[in-house]
Structures are given as structure tokens and as C-alpha cells.
């Protein structure tokens, strides 16, 4: 597993990358890195941040023991995120670091929806 270049911790759910593809374990390490490039003007940064946080939130919300109402709300939330970032599937991550990460998160959300939510229930 990859380790954060700032704190050397294993990188997990809160993975953050910069436009050079350098991985950090959290926003704090990303913001505290020396000589890190300024990503604020990157054309995909807002979408990257949005889908990343949506993925983290949905992953944290998922509970296989949740009731029908909670599962349906999470399913709708994931489907909404998949719809919102659909255009990145055409790129298949081929337009730079952030496009690749958006596509990866899209696939992760699709997997969460398909394997854990839909297939885990009698649909």
C-alpha cells in the first residue's frame, strides 16, 4: 500500500492527490506539503473534490445492517453522483491525474452501489 509523502502513514479512504499524481493520506497533509503545486486553477479540481467527498460520505454511510429507508436514500445519493459525473466515463481517466481519479471514484461508487447495495438486497 502507498504511504503519504508527508506523514508516512498508509493511505486509505481519505486519499488525496495533487495534479502531479502525488498521493497524500488526507487534506491536511496535502495542504501542508512543501513545494506542492497549486491545483486551484486546474479545470477538473472542483469535480475531483466533489466526487471524492461524495465517495467518502457514501462509504462512511454504508451499513449492511441499515434499514430499507436508509439503504434507499444511499442508493439514490450514489445514483445521483454517478449521473453527475457520467461524462468522465468517456475519458476513462485518459485526461490527466484528476480525470483518472474522478473515473476511479466513479467506478468505486458504481461498485458500492452494485455489489454491496443492490446485490446485497432482494431487488
Short mmCIF file of C-alpha atoms in Angstrom, two decimals:
data_model
loop_
_atom_site.label_atom_id
_atom_site.label_comp_id
_atom_site.label_asym_id
_atom_site.label_seq_id
_atom_site.Cartn_x
_atom_site.Cartn_y
_atom_site.Cartn_z
CA UNK A 1 0.00 0.00 0.00
CA UNK A 2 1.14 3.53 -0.77
CA UNK A 3 2.29 5.79 2.04
CA UNK A 4 1.77 9.52 2.41
CA UNK A 5 4.87 11.51 1.45
CA UNK A 6 4.27 13.94 4.31
CA UNK A 7 3.48 11.80 7.38
CA UNK A 8 4.39 8.33 6.03
CA UNK A 9 1.03 6.84 7.12
CA UNK A 10 -0.72 4.29 4.92
CA UNK A 11 -3.11 5.94 2.51
CA UNK A 12 -6.70 4.82 2.88
CA UNK A 13 -10.20 6.16 2.40
CA UNK A 14 -9.20 9.84 2.60
CA UNK A 15 -6.66 9.58 -0.23
CA UNK A 16 -5.91 12.93 -1.86
CA UNK A 17 -3.72 13.53 -4.92
CA UNK A 18 -2.30 16.66 -6.44
CA UNK A 19 -2.02 17.41 -10.17
CA UNK A 20 1.37 15.70 -10.29
CA UNK A 21 -0.17 12.44 -9.05
CA UNK A 22 1.49 12.60 -5.65
CA UNK A 23 -0.68 10.87 -3.04
CA UNK A 24 -1.44 12.14 0.44
CA UNK A 25 -3.35 10.46 3.27
CA UNK A 26 -5.55 13.48 3.99
CA UNK A 27 -6.37 17.05 3.10
CA UNK A 28 -4.19 18.20 5.99
CA UNK A 29 -1.09 16.51 4.58
CA UNK A 30 -1.97 17.71 1.06
CA UNK A 31 -2.20 21.30 2.28
CA UNK A 32 0.92 21.00 4.43
CA UNK A 33 3.21 19.54 1.78
CA UNK A 34 6.30 21.53 0.88
CA UNK A 35 6.51 22.72 -2.72
CA UNK A 36 3.16 21.22 -3.65
CA UNK A 37 1.75 22.60 -6.90
CA UNK A 38 -1.24 24.93 -6.78
CA UNK A 39 -4.21 22.91 -8.05
CA UNK A 40 -6.88 25.58 -7.57
CA UNK A 41 -6.91 26.57 -11.24
CA UNK A 42 -6.99 23.03 -12.64
CA UNK A 43 -10.13 22.57 -14.79
CA UNK A 44 -11.14 19.31 -13.04
CA UNK A 45 -10.33 20.23 -9.43
CA UNK A 46 -13.90 21.07 -8.41
CA UNK A 47 -15.26 17.83 -9.85
CA UNK A 48 -12.42 15.87 -8.27
CA UNK A 49 -13.12 17.37 -4.86
CA UNK A 50 -16.88 16.83 -5.24
CA UNK A 51 -16.76 13.17 -6.25
CA UNK A 52 -14.03 12.42 -3.72
CA UNK A 53 -16.13 13.78 -0.86
CA UNK A 54 -19.24 12.06 -2.21
CA UNK A 55 -17.37 8.75 -2.26
CA UNK A 56 -16.06 9.25 1.28
CA UNK A 57 -19.53 10.21 2.55
CA UNK A 58 -21.25 7.28 0.84
CA UNK A 59 -18.64 4.82 2.05
CA UNK A 60 -19.00 6.12 5.59
CA UNK A 61 -22.81 5.97 5.33
CA UNK A 62 -22.94 2.42 4.04
CA UNK A 63 -24.09 -0.07 6.66
CA UNK A 64 -25.14 -3.53 5.57
CA UNK A 65 -27.41 -3.68 8.61
CA UNK A 66 -29.23 -0.41 7.77
CA UNK A 67 -32.95 -0.32 7.26
CA UNK A 68 -34.69 -0.18 3.92
CA UNK A 69 -35.21 3.59 4.07
CA UNK A 70 -31.54 4.33 4.76
CA UNK A 71 -30.38 1.94 2.05
CA UNK A 72 -32.75 3.53 -0.49
CA UNK A 73 -31.54 7.04 0.43
CA UNK A 74 -27.92 5.96 0.00
CA UNK A 75 -28.76 4.25 -3.29
CA UNK A 76 -30.35 7.46 -4.59
CA UNK A 77 -27.37 9.50 -3.43
CA UNK A 78 -24.93 7.23 -5.25
CA UNK A 79 -27.05 7.16 -8.41
CA UNK A 80 -27.17 10.96 -8.37
CA UNK A 81 -23.36 11.15 -8.11
CA UNK A 82 -22.94 8.62 -10.91
CA UNK A 83 -25.24 10.69 -13.12
CA UNK A 84 -23.46 13.93 -12.25
CA UNK A 85 -20.02 12.63 -13.24
CA UNK A 86 -21.08 10.37 -16.11
CA UNK A 87 -19.13 12.36 -18.72
CA UNK A 88 -15.83 11.26 -17.15
CA UNK A 89 -16.51 7.65 -18.11
CA UNK A 90 -15.96 8.53 -21.76
CA UNK A 91 -12.45 9.72 -20.90
CA UNK A 92 -11.74 6.54 -18.92
CA UNK A 93 -9.24 8.56 -16.93
CA UNK A 94 -7.23 9.48 -20.01
CA UNK A 95 -7.13 13.24 -19.49
CA UNK A 96 -4.67 13.60 -16.64
CA UNK A 97 -4.41 12.85 -12.96
CA UNK A 98 -7.72 14.36 -11.86
CA UNK A 99 -9.69 12.79 -14.71
CA UNK A 100 -8.16 9.43 -13.76
CA UNK A 101 -9.09 9.93 -10.11
CA UNK A 102 -12.64 11.05 -10.95
CA UNK A 103 -13.07 7.97 -13.12
CA UNK A 104 -11.68 5.75 -10.35
CA UNK A 105 -14.08 7.22 -7.79
CA UNK A 106 -16.94 6.82 -10.28
CA UNK A 107 -16.08 3.14 -10.62
CA UNK A 108 -15.81 2.77 -6.83
CA UNK A 109 -19.26 4.32 -6.37
CA UNK A 110 -20.69 2.06 -9.06
CA UNK A 111 -19.18 -0.94 -7.31
CA UNK A 112 -20.55 0.17 -3.94
CA UNK A 113 -23.98 0.54 -5.49
CA UNK A 114 -23.89 -2.70 -7.44
CA UNK A 115 -22.09 -5.19 -5.28
CA UNK A 116 -22.90 -4.03 -1.80
CA UNK A 117 -26.28 -2.35 -2.07
CA UNK A 118 -28.22 -3.83 -4.99
CA UNK A 119 -26.80 -7.33 -4.83
CA UNK A 120 -26.89 -7.38 -1.05
CA UNK A 121 -30.67 -6.90 -1.14
CA UNK A 122 -33.54 -8.71 -2.79
CA UNK A 123 -34.07 -6.35 -5.70
#
